[in-house]
């Protein structure tokens, strides 16, 4: 589901010599930092380096290539025979490699198309093909068994209406449309992919009165404007279509009919009329080949310059004279999904679990999304199984999961997490996720207490192209990007924080992949990692052309970044499983929280300045600049004054937490300097407190209007989709200019932080004892 994005990850401290599994020369060892390997004694770190070298030597790029070719050899969507076959094949592999493995099955609502039709009925006629034909030279694209392109969890419908073009279909686009005097009420909107999550496009269209929604891929975004189309190059061909879910996952992910509990066989499912995450209007994805006659037939005002794509005609916004008849009818059945769960039992700390996951279902063949991540995870599992057979025993239990049903809405991971919620909150100390993978730069996001762990690992993994560490390559890339004139302030800040040797901050997470249930619902420390930025796989994203041939040519030739991902994720898992003290550094969270609070103050100040500026214009009688776009000469609706929101409790909580985090770091450093000489019973309590600390960031009432999301530090935004919102309850209240709600949730968030700090202080006291 996740588009590969370049997250900011960073600098770290050294690891010993790493062996490149693809056969490249071994890079020289980097010097260890004064702090040493986080969570380990000096002797423990040396043993861990040796273990990681052995692990690396067992990773095989050619083996991962063979696995990808097999797993993507047939259509792999939920309900397909190959999806189940892949799960059963992986189960057999895990068992062969020495893991205790099984499949857990869930029954989920997964609608599939019965009938789809889009016809231009005026001023001319045209019937869209709604089909992706085979491509000469790509043998996989000729295979049968794929579902037609569609958007899952849109409504059924048979509607006819004039077309209105709404650019990306985001909130600001509707404001611009209003300035042009065009309404979408009773119309069918056509929007292009990009600019925001696809599920928001039909939802916002419905909120503005539209009766249907078409989403097309404009070549300016991922077609010939960006490079040669497939098969000559990697970008989207004219008939390529991006499928995808449009469920309202900003309310909750997972099976729409079992909100908050697992859809195990026999579970109670809500009737469709009571499901809140299914849309109210029909929606279909179409190719730019099918979109061209529809857009060419449109009249009305010429589209603003920023709305114009790369198709060879003038873009108009309508409404009409183009009129479209649209039909969507689906089979709303329950279908089984298959999660493969495998365990390596721990030894001294077996009650603590380290989780690792990647999904295995695709929209069609799914070579890039998700199987490029799956084969890296399988490489890790095989290597760990071999180490286990050779006598290595992790301190903590390791759990590997291959999720099903991610593409429709994070179904497999969410249902499994909801089913096992109590034991996960008791035992799980880390969840490491990946999804897509390709050539380029390492990205990472998640719990900020894991930032230093990621940085240390990144400093010890060699980039296949440059032979520098993946951390060093990323820092250089960030420096170049931050130096550009149009660089975002946030990017400049990240580059400045990283400096020449500091940790590059990892990003917060929103949604779009299988980490959501663990981080945002259960409060388990979480990371999402992968490589990207150079592969240009977006051109075949969620299409039938995302197959082995395309990935082998354009995604990661040589599969070197599959090995690199296995090293990064594998080392994170190994270190967390074997550390004396869980490898978390809470000062990084305190520092990052300080940035988030400053951003919150800045947003409140911006809202206040906007109101003051409008009021000055109104006082001067300048209605045009301050007005309602539909009525530029009439007095506009007056923006409310921004009262002084009481951020004092939140400011105080953040300040105290930062101080407590610094006290913890000092206490840990003293113990680390003495070889982590902590008695066994005390050490068990230390790790138990650390492993559950992330749960203190949850508020059991959840975010306003969407209680499934309980994490008060990071969550997907209501109007951002995949993109994260930090301090979400407060920030979204400010966005809505709901000052009372902002006031309330500033206090709620402060209480959450105080609870976190209280447990952190208890942890510090244990180390100081």
XYZ file of C-alpha atoms in Angstrom, residues 14-31 49 52-53 56-57 457-472 563 567 571:
42
model
C 30.000 2.471 14.042
C 29.681 -1.201 13.657
C 32.500 -3.604 12.948
C 33.325 -4.997 9.519
C 30.251 -6.072 7.558
C 30.390 -8.635 4.779
C 28.434 -7.733 1.644
C 26.395 -10.785 0.666
C 26.311 -9.740 -2.979
C 30.047 -10.286 -3.198
C 31.348 -6.712 -2.956
C 34.596 -5.985 -1.180
C 34.307 -5.754 2.583
C 34.452 -2.118 3.732
C 36.898 -1.150 6.456
C 35.595 -1.213 9.985
C 34.433 2.083 11.423
C 35.638 3.132 14.881
C 29.297 -7.760 15.565
C 25.933 -9.905 12.395
C 28.865 -10.810 10.150
C 25.318 -11.136 6.512
C 27.296 -13.986 4.989
C 22.734 0.132 12.455
C 22.719 2.439 9.423
C 26.319 3.441 10.096
C 27.379 -0.191 9.803
C 25.561 -1.262 6.617
C 27.276 -0.627 3.295
C 25.426 1.110 0.476
C 25.691 -1.121 -2.608
C 26.268 1.769 -5.045
C 28.684 4.040 -3.182
C 30.367 1.600 -0.760
C 29.907 4.217 1.955
C 27.554 3.404 4.804
C 23.883 3.840 3.991
C 23.797 6.419 6.791
C 26.653 8.446 5.283
C 20.288 -7.578 0.727
C 20.925 -6.273 6.780
C 20.476 -6.102 12.539
